[in-house]
């Protein structure tokens, strides 16, 4: 009986060590990596109606510039967590959706600073990391 408990204790301790390592790796991943949040057009409409302030990137999954810009957005969000970036995919939206919702015409990708439900600043095209950083910091 004593040997059984010794063997069981060894297996439990090995499992405990493995569990602690996985939890540590998960915590490290959460602390060092962040990404933008993809939202639907309906969620964007609600955020605008509530007069929220946020950074919005309007892109299209059919556009190669938007796809490459997503890496820059992830890098920005990982290094700067105080401004949450939201991404809306306009590939399946009506062509006049942004005009009706935010009263602006956009090309994809376009980065916008939304203050109290209104576009304060916008910049068309994919930006490099430091241009994106300067644009957000100077307008938020």
Coordinates of N, CA, C and O in Angstrom, one line a residue:
X1 N 0.8 -1.2 0.0 CA 0.0 0.0 0.0 C 0.9 1.3 0.0 O 0.5 2.2 -0.7
X2 N 2.0 1.2 0.8 CA 2.9 2.4 0.9 C 3.5 2.6 -0.5 O 3.7 3.8 -0.9
X3 N 3.9 1.6 -1.2 CA 4.5 1.7 -2.5 C 3.5 2.4 -3.5 O 3.9 3.1 -4.4
X4 N 2.3 2.0 -3.4 CA 1.2 2.6 -4.3 C 1.1 4.1 -4.1 O 1.1 4.8 -5.1
X5 N 1.1 4.5 -2.9 CA 1.1 6.0 -2.6 C 2.3 6.7 -3.1 O 2.2 7.8 -3.6
X6 N 3.5 6.1 -2.9 CA 4.7 6.7 -3.4 C 4.7 6.9 -4.9 O 5.0 7.9 -5.5
X7 N 4.2 5.8 -5.6 CA 4.1 5.9 -7.1 C 3.1 6.9 -7.5 O 3.3 7.7 -8.4
X8 N 2.0 6.9 -6.8 CA 0.9 7.9 -7.2 C 1.4 9.3 -6.9 O 1.1 10.2 -7.7
X9 N 2.1 9.6 -5.8 CA 2.6 10.9 -5.5 C 3.6 11.3 -6.6 O 3.6 12.5 -7.0
X10 N 4.5 10.4 -7.0 CA 5.5 10.8 -8.1 C 4.7 11.2 -9.4 O 5.1 12.2 -10.0
X11 N 3.7 10.4 -9.7 CA 3.0 10.8 -11.0 C 2.2 12.1 -10.8 O 2.2 12.9 -11.8
X12 N 1.7 12.3 -9.7 CA 0.9 13.6 -9.4 C 1.9 14.8 -9.5 O 1.6 15.8 -10.0
X13 N 3.1 14.6 -8.9 CA 4.1 15.7 -8.9 C 4.6 16.0 -10.3 O 4.8 17.1 -10.6
X14 N 4.8 15.0 -11.1 CA 5.2 15.2 -12.5 C 4.1 15.9 -13.3 O 4.4 16.9 -14.0
X15 N 2.9 15.5 -13.1 CA 1.8 16.2 -13.7 C 1.7 17.6 -13.2 O 1.4 18.5 -14.0
X16 N 1.9 17.8 -11.9 CA 1.9 19.2 -11.4 C 2.9 20.1 -12.0 O 2.7 21.3 -12.3
X17 N 4.1 19.6 -12.2 CA 5.2 20.3 -12.8 C 4.8 20.7 -14.3 O 5.0 21.8 -14.7
X18 N 4.3 19.7 -15.0 CA 3.9 20.0 -16.4 C 2.8 21.0 -16.4 O 2.8 21.9 -17.3
X19 N 1.9 20.9 -15.5 CA 0.8 21.9 -15.5 C 1.3 23.3 -15.2 O 0.8 24.3 -15.8
X20 N 2.2 23.4 -14.2 CA 2.8 24.7 -13.9 C 3.5 25.3 -15.1 O 3.4 26.5 -15.4
X21 N 4.2 24.5 -15.8 CA 5.0 25.0 -17.0 C 4.0 25.5 -18.1 O 4.2 26.6 -18.6
X22 N 2.9 24.7 -18.3 CA 1.9 25.2 -19.3 C 1.2 26.5 -18.9 O 1.0 27.4 -19.7
X23 N 0.9 26.6 -17.6 CA 0.3 27.8 -17.1 C 1.3 29.0 -17.2 O 0.8 30.1 -17.5
X24 N 2.5 28.8 -16.9 CA 3.5 29.8 -17.1 C 3.7 30.3 -18.5 O 3.7 31.5 -18.8
X25 N 3.7 29.3 -19.4 CA 3.8 29.7 -20.9 C 2.5 30.4 -21.3 O 2.6 31.4 -22.1
X26 N 1.4 30.0 -20.9 CA 0.1 30.7 -21.2 C 0.1 32.1 -20.7 O -0.2 33.1 -21.4
X27 N 0.6 32.3 -19.4 CA 0.6 33.7 -18.8 C 1.6 34.5 -19.6 O 1.4 35.7 -19.8
X28 N 2.8 34.0 -20.0 CA 3.8 34.7 -20.8 C 3.2 35.1 -22.1 O 3.4 36.3 -22.5
X29 N 2.5 34.3 -22.8 CA 1.8 34.6 -24.1 C 0.8 35.7 -23.9 O 0.8 36.6 -24.7
X30 N 0.0 35.7 -22.8 CA -0.9 36.7 -22.6 C -0.3 38.1 -22.3 O -0.8 39.1 -22.7
X31 N 0.9 38.0 -21.6 CA 1.5 39.3 -21.2 C 2.3 39.9 -22.4 O 2.5 41.1 -22.4
X32 N 2.7 39.1 -23.3 CA 3.6 39.6 -24.4 C 3.0 39.7 -25.8 O 3.6 40.1 -26.7
X33 N 1.7 39.3 -25.9 CA 1.1 39.3 -27.2 C -0.3 39.8 -27.1 O -1.1 39.4 -26.3
X34 N -0.7 40.7 -28.0 CA -2.0 41.2 -28.0 C -2.4 41.5 -29.5 O -1.5 41.6 -30.3
X35 N -3.6 41.5 -29.8 CA -4.0 41.7 -31.2 C -5.3 42.6 -31.2 O -5.9 42.8 -30.2
X36 N -5.5 43.1 -32.4 CA -6.7 44.0 -32.6 C -7.9 43.1 -32.5 O -7.8 41.8 -32.6
X37 N -9.1 43.7 -32.4 CA -10.3 42.9 -32.3 C -11.1 43.1 -33.6 O -11.4 44.3 -33.9
X38 N -11.5 42.0 -34.2 CA -12.3 42.1 -35.4 C -13.8 42.2 -35.0 O -14.2 41.4 -34.1
X39 N -14.5 43.2 -35.5 CA -15.9 43.4 -35.2 C -16.8 43.3 -36.4 O -16.3 43.5 -37.5
X40 N -18.0 43.1 -36.3 CA -19.0 43.1 -37.4 C -19.5 44.5 -37.7 O -19.3 45.4 -36.8
X41 N -20.1 44.7 -38.8 CA -20.7 46.0 -39.1 C -21.8 46.3 -38.1 O -22.0 47.5 -37.7
X42 N -22.5 45.3 -37.6 CA -23.6 45.6 -36.6 C -23.0 46.1 -35.3 O -23.5 47.0 -34.6
X43 N -21.8 45.5 -34.9 CA -21.2 45.9 -33.6 C -20.6 47.3 -33.8 O -20.7 48.1 -32.9
X44 N -20.1 47.6 -35.0 CA -19.6 49.0 -35.2 C -20.8 50.0 -35.1 O -20.6 51.1 -34.5
X45 N -21.9 49.7 -35.7 CA -23.0 50.6 -35.7 C -23.5 50.8 -34.2 O -23.7 52.0 -33.8
X46 N -23.5 49.8 -33.4 CA -23.8 50.0 -32.0 C -22.8 50.8 -31.2 O -23.2 51.7 -30.4
X47 N -21.5 50.7 -31.5 CA -20.5 51.5 -30.9 C -20.6 52.9 -31.3 O -20.4 53.8 -30.4
X48 N -21.0 53.2 -32.5 CA -21.1 54.6 -33.0 C -22.4 55.2 -32.3 O -22.4 56.3 -31.9
X49 N -23.5 54.4 -32.2 CA -24.7 54.9 -31.6 C -24.5 55.2 -30.1 O -25.1 56.1 -29.6
X50 N -23.6 54.4 -29.5 CA -23.3 54.7 -28.0 C -22.3 55.8 -27.9 O -22.0 56.1 -26.7
X51 N -21.8 56.4 -29.0 CA -20.9 57.5 -29.0 C -19.6 57.1 -28.2 O -19.1 57.9 -27.4
X52 N -19.1 56.0 -28.5 CA -17.8 55.5 -28.0 C -16.6 56.1 -28.7 O -16.8 56.6 -29.8
X53 N -15.5 56.1 -28.1 CA -14.2 56.5 -28.7 C -13.3 55.3 -28.8 O -13.1 54.6 -27.9
X54 N -12.7 55.2 -30.0 CA -11.9 54.1 -30.3 C -11.1 54.3 -31.6 O -11.3 55.2 -32.3
X55 N -10.1 53.4 -31.9 CA -9.4 53.4 -33.1 C -10.0 52.3 -34.0 O -10.2 51.2 -33.6
X56 N -10.4 52.7 -35.2 CA -11.0 51.7 -36.2 C -10.2 51.6 -37.4 O -9.8 52.6 -38.0
X57 N -10.0 50.4 -37.9 CA -9.4 50.2 -39.2 C -10.5 49.4 -40.0 O -11.0 48.4 -39.7
X58 N -10.8 50.1 -41.2 CA -11.7 49.5 -42.1 C -10.9 48.9 -43.2 O -10.1 49.5 -43.9
X59 N -11.1 47.6 -43.4 CA -10.3 46.9 -44.4 C -11.2 45.9 -45.2 O -12.4 45.8 -44.9
X60 N -10.6 45.1 -46.0 CA -11.3 44.1 -46.8 C -10.5 42.8 -46.9 O -9.3 42.9 -47.2
X61 N -11.1 41.7 -46.6 CA -10.4 40.4 -46.7 C -10.0 40.1 -48.1 O -9.1 39.3 -48.4
X62 N -10.6 40.8 -49.1 CA -10.2 40.6 -50.5 C -9.1 41.5 -51.0 O -8.7 41.4 -52.1
X63 N -8.6 42.3 -50.1 CA -7.5 43.3 -50.4 C -6.2 42.9 -49.8 O -6.1 42.7 -48.6
X64 N -5.2 42.8 -50.6 CA -3.8 42.4 -50.1 C -3.2 43.4 -49.2 O -2.5 43.1 -48.3
X65 N -3.5 44.7 -49.4 CA -2.9 45.7 -48.6 C -3.5 45.6 -47.2 O -2.8 45.8 -46.2
X66 N -4.8 45.3 -47.1 CA -5.4 45.1 -45.7 C -4.8 43.9 -45.0 O -4.5 44.0 -43.8
X67 N -4.5 42.9 -45.8 CA -3.9 41.7 -45.2 C -2.5 41.9 -44.6 O -2.2 41.5 -43.5
X68 N -1.7 42.7 -45.4 CA -0.4 43.0 -44.9 C -0.4 44.0 -43.7 O 0.5 44.0 -42.9
X69 N -1.4 44.8 -43.7 CA -1.5 45.9 -42.7 C -1.9 45.2 -41.3 O -1.5 45.8 -40.3
X70 N -2.5 44.1 -41.4 CA -2.9 43.4 -40.1 C -1.7 43.1 -39.3 O -1.8 43.1 -38.0
X71 N -0.6 42.8 -39.9 CA 0.7 42.5 -39.1 C 1.1 43.7 -38.3 O 1.5 43.7 -37.2
X72 N 1.0 44.9 -39.0 CA 1.4 46.2 -38.3 C 0.4 46.4 -37.2 O 0.8 46.9 -36.1
X73 N -0.9 46.2 -37.4 CA -1.9 46.4 -36.3 C -1.6 45.5 -35.1 O -1.6 46.0 -33.9
X74 N -1.2 44.3 -35.3 CA -0.9 43.3 -34.2 C 0.4 43.8 -33.5 O 0.4 43.8 -32.3
X75 N 1.4 44.3 -34.2 CA 2.6 44.8 -33.6 C 2.3 46.0 -32.7 O 2.7 46.1 -31.6
X76 N 1.5 46.9 -33.3 CA 1.1 48.1 -32.5 C 0.3 47.7 -31.2 O 0.6 48.2 -30.1
X77 N -0.6 46.8 -31.4 CA -1.5 46.5 -30.2 C -0.7 45.7 -29.2 O -0.9 45.9 -28.0
X78 N 0.3 44.9 -29.6 CA 1.2 44.2 -28.6 C 2.0 45.2 -27.8 O 2.2 45.1 -26.6
X79 N 2.5 46.3 -28.5 CA 3.4 47.2 -27.8 C 2.7 48.3 -27.1 O 3.2 49.0 -26.2
X80 N 1.4 48.6 -27.5 CA 0.7 49.7 -27.0 C -0.7 49.3 -26.7 O -1.6 49.2 -27.5
X81 N -1.0 49.0 -25.4 CA -2.3 48.4 -25.1 C -3.3 49.5 -24.6 O -4.4 49.1 -24.3
X82 N -2.9 50.7 -24.5 CA -3.9 51.7 -23.9 C -4.9 52.1 -25.0 O -6.0 52.5 -24.6
X83 N -4.7 51.9 -26.2 CA -5.7 52.2 -27.3 C -6.0 50.9 -28.0 O -5.2 50.4 -28.7
X84 N -7.3 50.4 -27.8 CA -7.7 49.2 -28.4 C -8.1 49.5 -29.9 O -8.8 50.5 -30.2
X85 N -7.6 48.7 -30.8 CA -7.9 48.8 -32.2 C -9.0 47.8 -32.6 O -8.9 46.6 -32.2
X86 N -9.9 48.3 -33.3 CA -11.0 47.5 -33.8 C -10.9 47.4 -35.3 O -10.6 48.4 -36.0
X87 N -11.1 46.3 -35.9 CA -11.0 46.1 -37.3 C -12.4 45.6 -37.9 O -13.0 44.7 -37.3
X88 N -12.9 46.3 -38.9 CA -14.1 45.8 -39.5 C -13.8 45.4 -41.0 O -13.1 46.2 -41.7
X89 N -14.3 44.3 -41.3 CA -14.1 43.8 -42.7 C -15.2 44.2 -43.5 O -16.4 43.8 -43.3
X90 N -14.9 45.0 -44.5 CA -16.0 45.5 -45.4 C -16.2 44.7 -46.7 O -16.9 45.1 -47.6
X91 N -15.6 43.5 -46.7 CA -15.7 42.7 -48.0 C -17.1 42.4 -48.3 O -17.5 42.3 -49.4
X92 N -17.9 42.1 -47.3 CA -19.3 41.7 -47.5 C -20.3 42.8 -47.1 O -21.5 42.5 -47.1
X93 N -19.9 44.0 -46.8 CA -20.8 45.1 -46.4 C -21.2 45.8 -47.7 O -20.6 45.7 -48.7
X94 N -22.3 46.5 -47.5 CA -22.8 47.3 -48.6 C -21.8 48.4 -48.9 O -21.1 48.9 -48.0
X95 N -21.7 48.8 -50.2 CA -20.7 49.8 -50.6 C -20.8 51.1 -49.9 O -19.9 51.9 -49.7
X96 N -22.0 51.5 -49.5 CA -22.3 52.8 -48.9 C -22.4 52.7 -47.3 O -22.8 53.6 -46.7
X97 N -22.0 51.6 -46.8 CA -22.1 51.4 -45.3 C -21.3 52.4 -44.5 O -21.9 53.0 -43.6
X98 N -20.1 52.7 -44.8 CA -19.3 53.6 -44.1 C -19.8 55.0 -44.2 O -19.8 55.8 -43.3
X99 N -20.3 55.4 -45.4 CA -20.9 56.7 -45.6 C -22.1 56.9 -44.8 O -22.3 58.0 -44.2
X100 N -23.0 55.9 -44.7 CA -24.2 56.0 -43.9 C -23.9 56.0 -42.4 O -24.5 56.7 -41.6
X101 N -22.9 55.1 -42.0 CA -22.6 55.0 -40.6 C -21.8 56.1 -40.0 O -22.1 56.6 -38.9
X102 N -20.7 56.4 -40.7 CA -19.7 57.4 -40.1 C -19.7 58.7 -40.9 O -18.9 59.5 -40.6
X103 N -20.4 58.7 -42.0 CA -20.5 59.9 -42.9 C -19.1 60.2 -43.5 O -18.7 61.4 -43.6
X104 N -18.4 59.2 -43.8 CA -17.1 59.4 -44.5 C -17.0 58.3 -45.6 O -17.5 57.2 -45.5
X105 N -16.3 58.7 -46.7 CA -16.0 57.7 -47.7 C -14.6 57.1 -47.4 O -13.7 57.9 -47.1
X106 N -14.5 55.8 -47.6 CA -13.2 55.2 -47.2 C -12.7 54.3 -48.4 O -13.5 53.8 -49.1
X107 N -11.4 54.2 -48.5 CA -10.8 53.1 -49.3 C -10.2 52.2 -48.3 O -10.0 52.5 -47.1
X108 N -9.9 50.9 -48.7 CA -9.4 50.0 -47.8 C -7.9 49.8 -48.0 O -7.4 49.8 -49.1
X109 N -7.1 49.7 -46.9 CA -7.5 50.0 -45.6 C -7.5 51.4 -45.2 O -6.8 52.2 -45.8
X110 N -8.3 51.8 -44.3 CA -8.4 53.2 -43.7 C -8.4 53.1 -42.2 O -9.1 52.3 -41.6
X111 N -7.5 53.9 -41.6 CA -7.4 54.0 -40.1 C -8.1 55.2 -39.7 O -7.9 56.3 -40.2
X112 N -9.0 55.1 -38.7 CA -9.8 56.2 -38.3 C -9.8 56.3 -36.7 O -9.8 55.3 -36.1
X113 N -9.7 57.5 -36.3 CA -9.9 57.8 -34.9 C -11.3 58.3 -34.6 O -11.7 59.3 -35.2
X114 N -12.1 57.5 -33.9 CA -13.5 57.8 -33.6 C -13.5 58.4 -32.2 O -13.1 57.7 -31.2
X115 N -14.1 59.6 -32.1 CA -14.3 60.2 -30.8 C -15.7 60.5 -30.6 O -16.3 61.2 -31.4
X116 N -16.3 60.0 -29.6 CA -17.7 60.2 -29.3 C -18.6 59.9 -30.5 O -19.5 60.6 -30.8
X117 N -18.3 58.8 -31.2 CA -19.1 58.3 -32.3 C -18.9 59.1 -33.6 O -19.6 58.8 -34.6
X118 N -17.9 60.0 -33.6 CA -17.7 60.8 -34.9 C -16.2 60.6 -35.3 O -15.3 60.5 -34.4
X119 N -15.9 60.6 -36.6 CA -14.6 60.5 -37.1 C -13.8 61.8 -36.8 O -14.2 62.9 -37.3
X120 N -12.8 61.7 -36.0 CA -12.0 62.9 -35.7 C -10.8 63.0 -36.7 O -10.5 64.1 -37.1
X121 N -10.2 61.9 -37.1 CA -9.2 61.8 -38.1 C -9.2 60.5 -38.8 O -9.6 59.5 -38.3
X122 N -8.7 60.6 -40.0 CA -8.6 59.3 -40.8 C -7.5 59.4 -41.8 O -7.0 60.5 -42.2
X123 N -6.9 58.2 -42.0 CA -5.8 58.1 -42.9 C -6.0 56.9 -43.8 O -6.1 55.8 -43.3
X124 N -6.0 57.1 -45.1 CA -6.1 56.0 -46.0 C -4.8 55.3 -46.3 O -3.8 55.9 -46.3
X125 N -4.9 54.0 -46.5 CA -3.7 53.2 -46.9 C -3.1 52.5 -45.7 O -3.3 52.9 -44.6
X126 N -2.3 51.5 -46.0 CA -1.6 50.8 -45.0 C -0.4 51.6 -44.5 O 0.4 52.2 -45.4
X127 N -0.2 51.7 -43.2 CA 0.9 52.5 -42.7 C 2.0 51.6 -42.1 O 1.6 50.5 -41.7
X128 N 3.2 52.1 -42.0 CA 4.2 51.4 -41.2 C 4.0 51.6 -39.8 O 3.2 52.5 -39.4
X129 N 4.6 50.8 -38.9 CA 4.4 50.9 -37.5 C 4.5 52.3 -36.9 O 3.6 52.7 -36.2
X130 N 5.6 53.0 -37.2 CA 5.8 54.3 -36.5 C 4.9 55.3 -37.0 O 4.5 56.2 -36.3
X131 N 4.5 55.3 -38.3 CA 3.5 56.2 -38.8 C 2.1 55.9 -38.1 O 1.4 56.9 -37.8
X132 N 1.8 54.7 -37.9 CA 0.5 54.3 -37.2 C 0.6 54.8 -35.8 O -0.3 55.4 -35.3
X133 N 1.7 54.6 -35.1 CA 1.9 55.1 -33.7 C 1.8 56.6 -33.6 O 1.0 57.1 -32.8
X134 N 2.4 57.3 -34.5 CA 2.3 58.8 -34.5 C 0.9 59.2 -34.8 O 0.4 60.2 -34.1
X135 N 0.2 58.6 -35.7 CA -1.2 59.0 -36.1 C -2.1 58.8 -34.9 O -2.9 59.7 -34.6
X136 N -2.0 57.6 -34.2 CA -2.9 57.4 -33.1 C -2.6 58.3 -31.9 O -3.4 58.9 -31.3
X137 N -1.3 58.4 -31.6 CA -0.9 59.2 -30.4 C -1.2 60.7 -30.6 O -1.6 61.4 -29.7
X138 N -1.1 61.2 -31.8 CA -1.4 62.6 -32.0 C -2.9 62.9 -32.1 O -3.3 64.1 -31.9
X139 N -3.7 61.9 -32.3 CA -5.2 62.2 -32.5 C -6.0 61.6 -31.4 O -7.2 61.9 -31.3
X140 N -5.5 60.8 -30.5 CA -6.3 60.3 -29.4 C -6.1 61.2 -28.2 O -6.6 61.6 -27.5

